[in-house]
Coordinates of C-alpha atoms in Angstrom, one line a residue:
Chain A
E1 CA 46.5 15.3 8.6
L2 CA 43.4 17.3 8.4
N3 CA 42.5 17.2 12.0
M4 CA 45.9 18.1 13.6
G5 CA 44.8 21.8 14.0
Y6 CA 41.9 20.7 16.2
V7 CA 43.8 18.2 18.5
F8 CA 46.1 20.7 20.1
I9 CA 43.3 22.8 21.4
G10 CA 42.3 19.8 23.4
F11 CA 38.6 20.2 24.2
T12 CA 36.4 17.1 24.2
L13 CA 33.6 18.7 22.2
L14 CA 35.9 19.9 19.4
R15 CA 37.5 16.5 19.2
N16 CA 34.0 15.0 18.8
F17 CA 33.3 17.5 16.0
A18 CA 36.6 16.5 14.3
G19 CA 35.6 12.9 14.4
Q20 CA 32.2 13.7 13.0
I21 CA 33.7 15.6 10.0
R22 CA 36.1 12.7 9.2
S23 CA 33.3 10.1 9.3
R24 CA 31.0 12.4 7.2
L25 CA 33.7 12.7 4.5
F26 CA 34.1 8.9 4.4
A27 CA 30.3 8.5 4.3
F28 CA 30.0 10.9 1.4
G29 CA 32.2 8.8 -0.8
K30 CA 29.8 5.9 -0.2
T31 CA 26.4 7.7 -0.3
Q32 CA 26.4 7.9 -4.1
K33 CA 26.0 4.1 -4.3
L34 CA 23.1 4.0 -1.8
P35 CA 19.6 4.4 -3.4
C36 CA 16.9 6.4 -1.7
I37 CA 17.0 5.6 2.0
H38 CA 13.3 5.8 2.6
T39 CA 12.0 3.2 0.0
S40 CA 11.0 0.3 2.3
A41 CA 11.0 0.6 6.0
A42 CA 11.5 -3.1 6.8
L43 CA 14.1 -4.7 4.6
D44 CA 14.2 -8.1 6.4
V45 CA 10.5 -8.9 6.2
N46 CA 9.4 -12.6 5.8
K47 CA 8.3 -13.0 2.2
N48 CA 6.9 -16.5 2.7
W49 CA 3.3 -15.5 2.1
D50 CA 4.1 -14.1 -1.4
R51 CA 6.1 -17.2 -2.2
K52 CA 3.0 -19.3 -1.6
N53 CA 1.7 -17.9 -4.9
L54 CA 4.6 -19.4 -6.8
H55 CA 4.0 -23.0 -5.7
M56 CA 3.3 -25.2 -8.7
F57 CA 1.2 -28.4 -8.8
P58 CA 1.7 -31.2 -11.3
P59 CA -1.0 -31.7 -13.9
Q60 CA -4.1 -33.6 -12.7
Q61 CA -5.3 -36.8 -14.1
P62 CA -8.8 -36.6 -15.8
D63 CA -10.5 -38.7 -13.0
E64 CA -9.2 -36.6 -10.1
A65 CA -11.4 -34.0 -8.5
R66 CA -10.7 -30.5 -9.8
R67 CA -8.2 -28.7 -7.4
P68 CA -9.6 -25.3 -6.3
A69 CA -7.4 -22.3 -7.1
E70 CA -5.8 -20.4 -4.2
V71 CA -4.5 -16.9 -4.1
H72 CA -2.4 -15.5 -1.3
H73 CA -2.1 -11.7 -0.9
C74 CA -0.8 -9.4 1.7
R75 CA -0.2 -5.7 2.5
R76 CA 2.8 -4.7 4.7
Q77 CA 3.3 -1.8 7.0
I78 CA -0.3 -0.6 7.2
K79 CA -0.5 2.4 9.6
Y80 CA -3.0 0.8 11.9
S81 CA -3.0 -1.2 15.1
K82 CA -2.7 -5.0 14.8
D83 CA -5.3 -5.4 17.6
K84 CA -7.8 -3.2 15.9
M85 CA -7.2 -5.0 12.6
W86 CA -7.8 -8.3 14.3
Y87 CA -11.5 -7.5 14.8
L88 CA -12.0 -6.9 11.1
A89 CA -9.9 -9.9 10.0
N90 CA -12.0 -12.1 12.3
M91 CA -15.2 -10.7 10.9
I92 CA -14.6 -11.7 7.3
R93 CA -13.0 -15.1 7.9
G94 CA -15.1 -17.7 6.1
M95 CA -17.3 -15.2 4.1
T96 CA -17.7 -15.2 0.4
I97 CA -15.7 -12.4 -1.2
D98 CA -18.7 -10.4 -2.3
E99 CA -20.1 -10.6 1.2
A100 CA -16.8 -9.6 2.7
I101 CA -16.4 -6.6 0.4
A102 CA -19.9 -5.4 1.2
Q103 CA -19.4 -5.7 4.9
L104 CA -16.1 -3.8 4.8
E105 CA -17.5 -1.1 2.6
F106 CA -20.0 0.0 5.2
N107 CA -17.8 -0.5 8.2
D108 CA -16.6 2.7 9.9
K109 CA -13.1 1.6 10.9
K110 CA -10.0 2.9 9.1
G111 CA -8.7 -0.6 8.6
A112 CA -11.8 -1.6 6.7
K113 CA -11.1 0.6 3.7
I114 CA -7.5 -0.8 3.5
M115 CA -8.8 -4.3 3.8
K116 CA -11.3 -3.8 1.1
E117 CA -8.5 -2.6 -1.3
V118 CA -6.5 -5.7 -0.5
L119 CA -9.4 -8.0 -1.2
L120 CA -10.2 -6.3 -4.5
E121 CA -6.5 -6.5 -5.5
A122 CA -6.5 -10.2 -4.6
Q123 CA -9.6 -10.8 -6.7
E124 CA -8.1 -9.0 -9.7
M125 CA -4.9 -11.1 -9.3
A126 CA -6.9 -14.3 -9.1
V127 CA -8.8 -13.7 -12.3
R128 CA -5.9 -12.3 -14.3
N129 CA -2.9 -14.5 -13.2
H130 CA -4.2 -17.6 -11.5
N131 CA -6.8 -18.8 -13.9
V132 CA -9.9 -18.3 -11.8
E133 CA -13.0 -18.4 -13.9
Y134 CA -15.6 -16.4 -12.0
K135 CA -14.6 -13.6 -9.8
S136 CA -17.5 -14.1 -7.4
N137 CA -16.7 -17.8 -6.9
L138 CA -14.1 -17.1 -4.2
Y139 CA -14.2 -17.2 -0.4
V140 CA -11.9 -16.0 2.3
A141 CA -10.2 -19.1 3.7
E142 CA -7.5 -17.4 5.9
S143 CA -7.4 -13.8 7.1
F144 CA -5.1 -12.5 9.8
S145 CA -3.0 -9.6 10.8
N146 CA 0.3 -9.3 12.7
K147 CA 2.7 -6.7 13.9
G148 CA 4.8 -4.7 11.5
K149 CA 8.0 -2.7 12.3
Y150 CA 7.2 0.1 14.8
L151 CA 8.8 3.6 14.6
K152 CA 9.8 5.0 18.0
R153 CA 9.2 8.6 19.1
I154 CA 9.5 10.5 22.4
R155 CA 6.4 11.3 24.3
Y156 CA 7.2 14.2 26.6
H157 CA 5.9 14.0 30.2
G158 CA 6.2 16.5 33.1
R159 CA 9.3 16.9 35.2
G160 CA 11.7 15.9 32.5
M161 CA 10.3 12.4 32.2
F162 CA 9.7 10.9 28.9
G163 CA 8.0 7.8 27.4
I164 CA 8.8 6.0 24.2
M165 CA 5.9 6.3 21.9
D166 CA 5.4 3.5 19.3
K167 CA 4.0 4.4 15.9
V168 CA 2.2 1.2 15.2
H169 CA 2.1 -0.6 11.9
C170 CA 0.6 -3.9 11.0
H171 CA 0.7 -6.5 8.1
Y172 CA -2.5 -8.0 6.8
F173 CA -2.7 -11.4 5.0
V174 CA -5.5 -13.0 3.1
K175 CA -6.0 -16.3 1.3
L176 CA -8.8 -16.6 -1.2
V177 CA -9.9 -20.1 -2.4
E178 CA -12.1 -20.8 -5.4
G179 CA -15.5 -22.3 -4.7
L180 CA -18.2 -22.1 -2.0
P181 CA -17.1 -21.7 1.7
P182 CA -17.2 -24.9 3.7
K183 CA -20.3 -25.2 5.8
A184 CA -19.8 -25.4 9.5
E185 CA -21.2 -28.6 10.9
Q186 CA -24.4 -28.0 12.9
K187 CA -24.4 -30.0 16.1
T188 CA -27.8 -30.7 17.5
G189 CA -28.5 -30.9 21.2
F190 CA -29.3 -34.6 20.9
D191 CA -25.9 -35.3 19.3
Q192 CA -24.1 -33.5 22.0
A193 CA -26.0 -35.3 24.7
K194 CA -25.3 -38.6 22.9
N195 CA -21.5 -37.8 22.8
Y196 CA -21.6 -37.0 26.5
V197 CA -23.3 -40.2 27.5
E198 CA -20.8 -42.2 25.3
Q199 CA -17.9 -40.5 27.0
L200 CA -19.3 -41.4 30.4
K201 CA -19.8 -45.0 29.4
S202 CA -16.3 -45.4 28.0
R203 CA -14.7 -44.5 31.4
T204 CA -12.5 -47.2 32.9
I205 CA -10.3 -47.6 35.8
I206 CA -6.6 -47.4 34.8
H207 CA -4.0 -49.9 36.1
A208 CA -6.8 -52.3 37.2
L209 CA -6.3 -56.0 37.4
Chain B
M1 CA 20.0 13.8 43.8
A2 CA 23.7 13.2 44.1
M3 CA 23.2 9.6 42.6
S4 CA 21.3 11.0 39.7
M5 CA 24.0 13.6 39.0
R6 CA 26.7 11.0 39.1
R7 CA 24.7 8.7 36.8
A8 CA 24.2 11.6 34.4
L9 CA 27.9 12.4 34.3
L10 CA 29.1 8.8 33.8
P11 CA 28.8 8.8 30.0
L12 CA 30.8 12.0 29.9
H13 CA 33.6 10.4 31.9
R14 CA 33.6 7.4 29.5
M15 CA 33.6 9.7 26.4
R16 CA 36.8 11.5 27.6
F17 CA 38.7 8.3 27.7
S18 CA 37.3 6.7 24.5
N19 CA 38.5 9.6 22.3
L20 CA 42.0 8.9 23.3
K21 CA 41.8 5.7 21.1
N22 CA 42.7 7.9 18.1
A23 CA 46.2 8.1 16.6
E24 CA 47.0 11.0 18.9
A25 CA 46.8 8.6 21.9
S26 CA 49.9 6.9 20.7
L27 CA 51.9 10.0 21.5
E28 CA 50.9 9.5 25.2
V29 CA 50.3 13.1 25.9
R30 CA 47.3 14.1 27.9
Y31 CA 46.3 17.7 27.9
P32 CA 44.3 19.0 30.9
Q33 CA 40.7 18.9 29.9
P34 CA 38.1 21.1 31.4
F35 CA 35.2 19.4 33.2
V36 CA 32.1 20.5 31.4
V37 CA 29.0 20.0 33.6
P38 CA 25.6 20.4 31.9
V39 CA 23.5 22.1 34.5
R40 CA 20.2 23.1 32.9
T41 CA 19.3 20.2 30.6
K42 CA 18.6 16.6 31.7
K43 CA 20.6 14.0 29.8
R44 CA 18.3 11.9 27.6
Y45 CA 19.6 8.4 27.7
F46 CA 17.4 7.2 25.0
I47 CA 17.1 9.2 21.7
P48 CA 15.1 7.4 19.0
P49 CA 17.3 7.0 15.9
A50 CA 14.6 8.7 13.7
V51 CA 15.1 12.0 15.4
G52 CA 18.6 12.5 13.9
I53 CA 17.6 11.7 10.3
K54 CA 15.6 14.9 9.8
G55 CA 17.1 17.1 7.1
K56 CA 19.7 14.6 5.9
A57 CA 18.9 15.6 2.3
A58 CA 19.8 19.2 3.0
V59 CA 23.0 18.0 4.8
S60 CA 24.2 16.0 1.8
A61 CA 24.4 19.2 -0.3
D62 CA 26.6 20.8 2.3
Q63 CA 28.7 17.7 2.4
E64 CA 29.5 18.0 -1.3
A65 CA 30.6 21.6 -0.9
K66 CA 32.8 20.7 2.2
A67 CA 34.4 17.8 0.3
R68 CA 35.3 20.0 -2.6
A69 CA 36.7 22.7 -0.3
A70 CA 38.8 20.1 1.5
G71 CA 40.3 19.0 -1.8
V72 CA 38.8 15.5 -2.0
V73 CA 38.3 14.8 -5.7
L74 CA 35.9 12.1 -6.7
R75 CA 36.2 10.6 -10.2
Q76 CA 33.2 10.8 -12.5
E77 CA 31.2 7.6 -12.1
Y78 CA 30.0 6.5 -15.6
M79 CA 26.8 4.5 -15.3
E80 CA 27.4 2.7 -18.6
R81 CA 27.1 -0.8 -19.6
A82 CA 28.0 -2.4 -23.0
I83 CA 25.1 -4.2 -24.7
N84 CA 25.6 -6.9 -27.3
I85 CA 22.9 -7.0 -30.0
A86 CA 22.7 -10.4 -31.6
C87 CA 19.3 -10.2 -33.4
T88 CA 17.0 -7.8 -35.2
A89 CA 13.9 -6.3 -33.7
G90 CA 11.4 -7.8 -36.1
V91 CA 10.8 -9.5 -39.4
F92 CA 11.8 -7.4 -42.4
D93 CA 9.6 -7.5 -45.5
P94 CA 7.5 -10.4 -44.2
Y95 CA 6.4 -13.1 -46.5
I96 CA 2.7 -12.9 -47.5
P97 CA 1.5 -16.5 -47.8
P98 CA -0.9 -17.0 -50.7
E99 CA -4.5 -17.6 -49.8
G100 CA -5.6 -21.2 -49.8
D101 CA -2.2 -22.6 -49.1
A102 CA -2.3 -26.3 -48.2
R103 CA -6.0 -26.4 -49.1
L104 CA -5.6 -27.0 -52.8
S105 CA -4.0 -30.2 -54.0
S106 CA -1.2 -29.9 -56.6
L107 CA -3.3 -31.7 -59.2
S108 CA -5.9 -29.0 -59.8
K109 CA -5.3 -26.0 -62.0
E110 CA -5.2 -23.5 -59.2
G111 CA -2.9 -25.8 -57.2
L112 CA -0.4 -25.9 -60.2
K113 CA -0.4 -22.2 -60.5
Q114 CA 0.4 -21.8 -56.8
R115 CA 3.2 -24.3 -57.1
T116 CA 4.8 -22.5 -60.1
E117 CA 4.6 -19.2 -58.2
Q118 CA 6.2 -20.7 -55.2
I119 CA 9.0 -22.2 -57.2
K120 CA 9.9 -18.8 -58.7
Q121 CA 10.2 -17.4 -55.2
G122 CA 10.8 -13.9 -56.2
A123 CA 14.0 -12.2 -57.3
A124 CA 14.7 -10.6 -54.0
S125 CA 14.7 -13.9 -52.2
Q126 CA 17.2 -15.3 -54.8
L127 CA 19.5 -12.4 -54.2
A128 CA 19.2 -12.8 -50.5
I129 CA 20.0 -16.5 -50.7
R130 CA 23.1 -15.8 -52.8
K131 CA 24.3 -13.3 -50.2
I132 CA 23.7 -15.8 -47.4
K133 CA 25.7 -18.4 -49.3
E134 CA 28.6 -15.9 -49.5
H135 CA 28.8 -15.7 -45.7
D136 CA 27.6 -19.2 -44.8
A137 CA 29.1 -21.9 -47.0
E138 CA 26.9 -24.7 -45.7
F139 CA 23.6 -23.1 -46.6
T140 CA 21.5 -24.9 -49.2
T141 CA 17.8 -24.6 -50.0
K142 CA 17.4 -28.3 -49.8
A143 CA 19.2 -29.2 -46.5
F144 CA 18.3 -26.1 -44.6
P145 CA 14.5 -26.7 -44.0
V146 CA 15.3 -30.1 -42.4
K147 CA 17.7 -28.3 -40.0
A148 CA 15.0 -25.7 -39.4
Q149 CA 12.5 -28.3 -38.4
E150 CA 15.0 -29.8 -36.0
I151 CA 15.6 -26.4 -34.4
F152 CA 11.8 -25.9 -34.1
V153 CA 11.3 -29.3 -32.4
D154 CA 14.2 -28.9 -30.0
A155 CA 13.2 -25.3 -29.1
H156 CA 9.7 -26.4 -28.2
N157 CA 10.9 -29.4 -26.2
A158 CA 13.2 -27.1 -24.3
L159 CA 10.2 -24.8 -23.6
T160 CA 8.2 -27.6 -22.1
Q161 CA 11.2 -28.5 -19.8
F162 CA 11.9 -24.7 -19.4
N163 CA 15.6 -25.2 -20.1
K164 CA 16.7 -21.6 -20.3
E165 CA 20.2 -22.1 -21.6
K166 CA 19.3 -24.4 -24.4
L167 CA 16.3 -22.2 -25.3
H168 CA 18.5 -19.2 -25.6
S169 CA 20.8 -21.0 -28.0
L170 CA 18.0 -22.2 -30.2
V171 CA 15.8 -19.0 -30.2
T172 CA 16.7 -15.3 -30.7
E173 CA 16.4 -12.7 -28.0
R174 CA 13.4 -11.2 -29.7
C175 CA 11.5 -14.5 -29.9
Y176 CA 12.3 -15.7 -26.4
P177 CA 10.0 -13.4 -24.4
E178 CA 7.1 -14.1 -26.8
M179 CA 7.5 -17.8 -26.3
V180 CA 8.0 -17.7 -22.5
R181 CA 5.7 -14.9 -21.4
G182 CA 3.0 -16.1 -19.0
N183 CA 4.3 -19.7 -19.1
R184 CA 6.5 -19.6 -16.1
Y185 CA 3.9 -21.0 -13.7
K186 CA 2.2 -23.2 -16.2
T187 CA 2.9 -26.7 -17.3
L188 CA 3.1 -27.2 -21.1
R189 CA 2.8 -30.6 -22.7
W190 CA 3.8 -30.5 -26.4
H191 CA 4.4 -33.4 -28.8
F192 CA 5.5 -33.3 -32.4
V193 CA 3.6 -36.3 -34.0
E194 CA 4.8 -36.2 -37.6
S195 CA 5.4 -33.9 -40.5
L196 CA 2.7 -34.1 -43.2
E197 CA 4.7 -32.3 -46.0
P198 CA 8.5 -31.9 -46.3
P199 CA 9.4 -28.3 -45.1
K200 CA 10.4 -25.8 -47.7
V201 CA 12.2 -22.4 -47.9
V202 CA 9.7 -19.9 -49.2
H203 CA 11.3 -16.5 -48.6
A204 CA 14.6 -14.9 -47.7
R205 CA 15.9 -11.4 -46.9
C206 CA 19.2 -10.0 -45.8
P207 CA 18.7 -6.7 -44.0
D208 CA 21.5 -4.8 -42.5
M209 CA 21.1 -3.0 -39.1
V210 CA 22.4 0.4 -38.0
S211 CA 25.6 0.4 -40.1
K212 CA 26.1 -0.9 -43.6
G213 CA 27.6 -4.3 -43.8
N214 CA 26.2 -5.5 -40.5
L215 CA 24.2 -8.3 -42.2
Y216 CA 21.5 -10.5 -40.7
G217 CA 19.9 -13.2 -42.7
Q218 CA 16.2 -14.0 -42.3
V219 CA 14.8 -17.1 -44.0
T220 CA 11.1 -18.2 -43.9
V221 CA 10.4 -21.9 -43.9
R222 CA 6.9 -23.3 -44.5
M223 CA 6.0 -26.3 -42.4
H224 CA 2.9 -28.5 -42.4
S225 CA 2.8 -30.9 -39.5
R226 CA 0.8 -32.6 -36.8
Q227 CA 1.3 -31.6 -33.2
T228 CA -0.4 -32.0 -29.8
L229 CA -0.5 -29.2 -27.2
A230 CA -2.0 -29.2 -23.7
V231 CA -1.5 -26.2 -21.3
Y232 CA -2.1 -26.7 -17.6
D233 CA -2.3 -23.9 -15.1
R234 CA -0.5 -23.6 -11.8
F235 CA -2.9 -26.0 -10.1
G236 CA -2.7 -28.7 -12.7
R237 CA -6.0 -28.0 -14.4
L238 CA -6.3 -28.1 -18.1
M239 CA -6.5 -24.6 -19.6
M240 CA -6.3 -25.2 -23.3
G241 CA -5.9 -28.0 -25.9
S242 CA -5.7 -31.7 -25.2
E243 CA -2.9 -34.3 -25.0
E244 CA -4.5 -37.1 -27.1
E245 CA -6.0 -35.2 -30.0
P246 CA -3.3 -34.2 -32.6
R247 CA -4.0 -31.2 -34.9
D248 CA -2.7 -30.3 -38.4
V249 CA -0.7 -27.1 -38.3
L250 CA 0.5 -25.0 -41.2
E251 CA 3.3 -22.7 -40.0
Y252 CA 5.6 -20.1 -41.5
L253 CA 8.7 -20.0 -39.3
V254 CA 11.3 -17.2 -39.6
L255 CA 14.9 -18.1 -38.7
E256 CA 17.6 -15.6 -38.4
R257 CA 21.4 -15.5 -38.2
H258 CA 24.0 -12.8 -37.7
L259 CA 25.9 -13.6 -40.9
V260 CA 28.9 -11.4 -40.2
N261 CA 29.6 -13.1 -36.9
P262 CA 31.6 -16.3 -37.6
Y263 CA 30.1 -18.0 -34.5
G264 CA 26.5 -17.0 -35.4
M265 CA 23.9 -19.8 -35.5
W266 CA 20.5 -20.1 -37.2
R267 CA 17.9 -19.5 -34.6
L268 CA 14.1 -19.3 -34.5
H269 CA 13.1 -15.6 -34.8
G270 CA 9.4 -15.6 -35.2
K271 CA 6.3 -16.9 -36.9
I272 CA 4.1 -15.4 -39.5
V273 CA 0.3 -15.8 -39.1
P274 CA -1.5 -15.2 -42.4
A275 CA -4.7 -13.2 -42.5
W276 CA -6.7 -16.2 -43.7
A277 CA -5.6 -18.4 -40.8
P278 CA -8.5 -20.4 -39.2
V279 CA -9.8 -19.0 -35.9
K280 CA -8.1 -20.6 -32.8
E281 CA -10.1 -22.8 -30.5
P282 CA -11.4 -20.9 -27.4
I283 CA -10.0 -21.6 -24.0
V284 CA -11.8 -23.7 -21.4
K285 CA -12.8 -21.0 -19.0
T286 CA -15.2 -18.2 -19.7
V287 CA -13.7 -14.7 -20.0
M288 CA -15.5 -11.3 -19.4
I289 CA -14.9 -8.8 -22.2
P290 CA -15.6 -5.1 -21.6
G291 CA -19.0 -4.1 -22.9
P292 CA -20.0 -0.9 -24.8
E293 CA -19.8 2.5 -23.1
L294 CA -23.3 3.4 -21.8
K295 CA -24.5 6.9 -21.1
P296 CA -26.3 7.3 -17.8
G297 CA -29.9 6.3 -18.3
E298 CA -29.2 3.9 -21.2
E299 CA -29.7 0.2 -20.8
F300 CA -27.6 -2.6 -22.3
E301 CA -29.6 -4.3 -25.0
E302 CA -28.3 -7.8 -25.4
L303 CA -30.2 -8.7 -28.6
N304 CA -28.7 -5.8 -30.7
Y305 CA -25.2 -6.1 -29.4
E306 CA -22.6 -8.0 -31.5
V307 CA -19.3 -9.0 -30.0
P308 CA -16.6 -7.2 -32.0
K309 CA -14.3 -9.6 -33.9
P310 CA -10.7 -8.8 -34.5
K311 CA -9.7 -7.8 -38.1
A312 CA -8.3 -10.5 -40.4
V313 CA -4.8 -9.0 -40.8
Q314 CA -1.6 -10.8 -41.2
W315 CA 0.6 -10.5 -38.2
H316 CA 3.9 -12.0 -37.3
K317 CA 4.8 -13.2 -33.9

C-alpha cells in the first residue's frame, strides 16, 4: 500500500497528510468528467418564473376578447442587496415600459442600470418571440426582488474575533403585459364617508333573540 | 481561560481517535502520539468553504504530475460518438418549374407546348428513375405520386398534433427543423380540403454522397391542391391565415430515400418555391423593418424612400 511508509512514523499531522493525498488521487480520476466548477453559483434555483413563458393557451373564439400577451423575465444572482433593489422594484410597478425605462435611466442607484437592461431584454423578447405588436404597448404588471445565494467571507475584528461577512446577491423578476396599465380607482371623500355610514348602519347585536 | 483552552483542544482530541478508523486500526496497535498544542494561533471554528478553493486550477496541474509519478495510469478518454446520416443536406439539381405553370389551360397552344415538355421530362430524370427502380422494385411513376400526397398529408397532420416520432418517420432530418422551427409554442390548424389536379412526378435525381455507391434518390412531385391554414400564437390569437377560407396551392415537393438501405423509406425532404410564385399574404401584426443608414444631420425622407423588396429568385425549402 502506498501509505504504509507514513503510518509507522505515527504523527497525527502526517497521517492527515496521507489521507489527503489518497483522497486527492481519487478525486483526480473524477475531475476530468466535471465541467468548469464556476459556471453557475446556484444550481438548485427555482426555475418556475422562466417556465411561465412556456405556458400555452388554446386558440380563442372570434367573439372572445383578445387575450393580452404576457412576458416573464428575470435575472439571477445580481451583485446587489435585495432591500436596496426593493425600492426600485416598487418604483416601477404599474408604469408603462417607456416610463419605467426613462425613470431607471436617470436614477443614480447601481441596481437601476441592471434593471433597465432586464426591461430592455424583456421588451426585445416580447416583440421577437411572443408576438407583441408594438413594443411601447407594454406595462410592468409585476416587479419584485428576492434573496439570491450569498457567499460567506470572514470579517476580521480585534482580539482574534471574527464575523461572517455575507456577499449579498439578489434575483430580480419582472412581468410585462400588453396594453395600457389598469387605472387605480379614485375614491372620493364622499364615497368613503358613505361607506363609513353604511358600515355603522349595518351593525347588529350578535346572538340576540 | 482554561475553559477556552479546553474547548480549543477538543477537536484535536476527536481527530486523534477518528484517524484510527483506517485499516491500520484493525491491527489494534496504538503508537504513543505526541500532544501538539497550538499556542500562538487561535483556532478558527468557522472557515468559509470559499477560502480553500483559491488556486485549485494550479493544484490540478500538480495532481496530474503526482499521479504519473505514483504510477497511476489513466486510459485515454475518447470523446467520440458515431453519427448515422440518413439524408442528404439539400436538393441536388433542383427542378426549375416552367413559368406560368397551372395558369394556362391544356387546350391553348402554349398549354400544349408545356404539356409536351413536361411529358419528355428530360433524359437525366429518366436515367435516375431507372436507377431507382433497380433498388426499389415497387417504384412506378403512376403509383408514387399518390403515395407522396399521402405522406404529405400525414406529415402535416402530425405537425399540427406535434407528434415527434411520427413526424420523424415521414420527414427527413433536414426537413424536420424547417417545419418545426418557431412552431413549438404556437397552435397550427391545417386542413387538406381536396386535390385539384392529380399529382405527378416531374423530376428525379440520384446523387451519391461521400463515397461512390452510397445512393440517395430524390424525386420531385407537383401537387395542385386546396388547403386551409391558421396559425395561432401562444395566447390563442390568430397570427396568420384563416380556418374557413381555403386556398389553391401549387407545390413542388421533393421526397428522398436512401436507396442502398433496405429499410429506407420515402420521406418528405423539402419544397421548391419557384421565382414566379405569387407573394404571400402579410401577417396580421405590423412589423418594424430597419430603415436606411443616416449620417448625422440627415433626416429621413418618407416620400422618397421605397421599401426594398426581395429578389424574385427560386429557392428550395
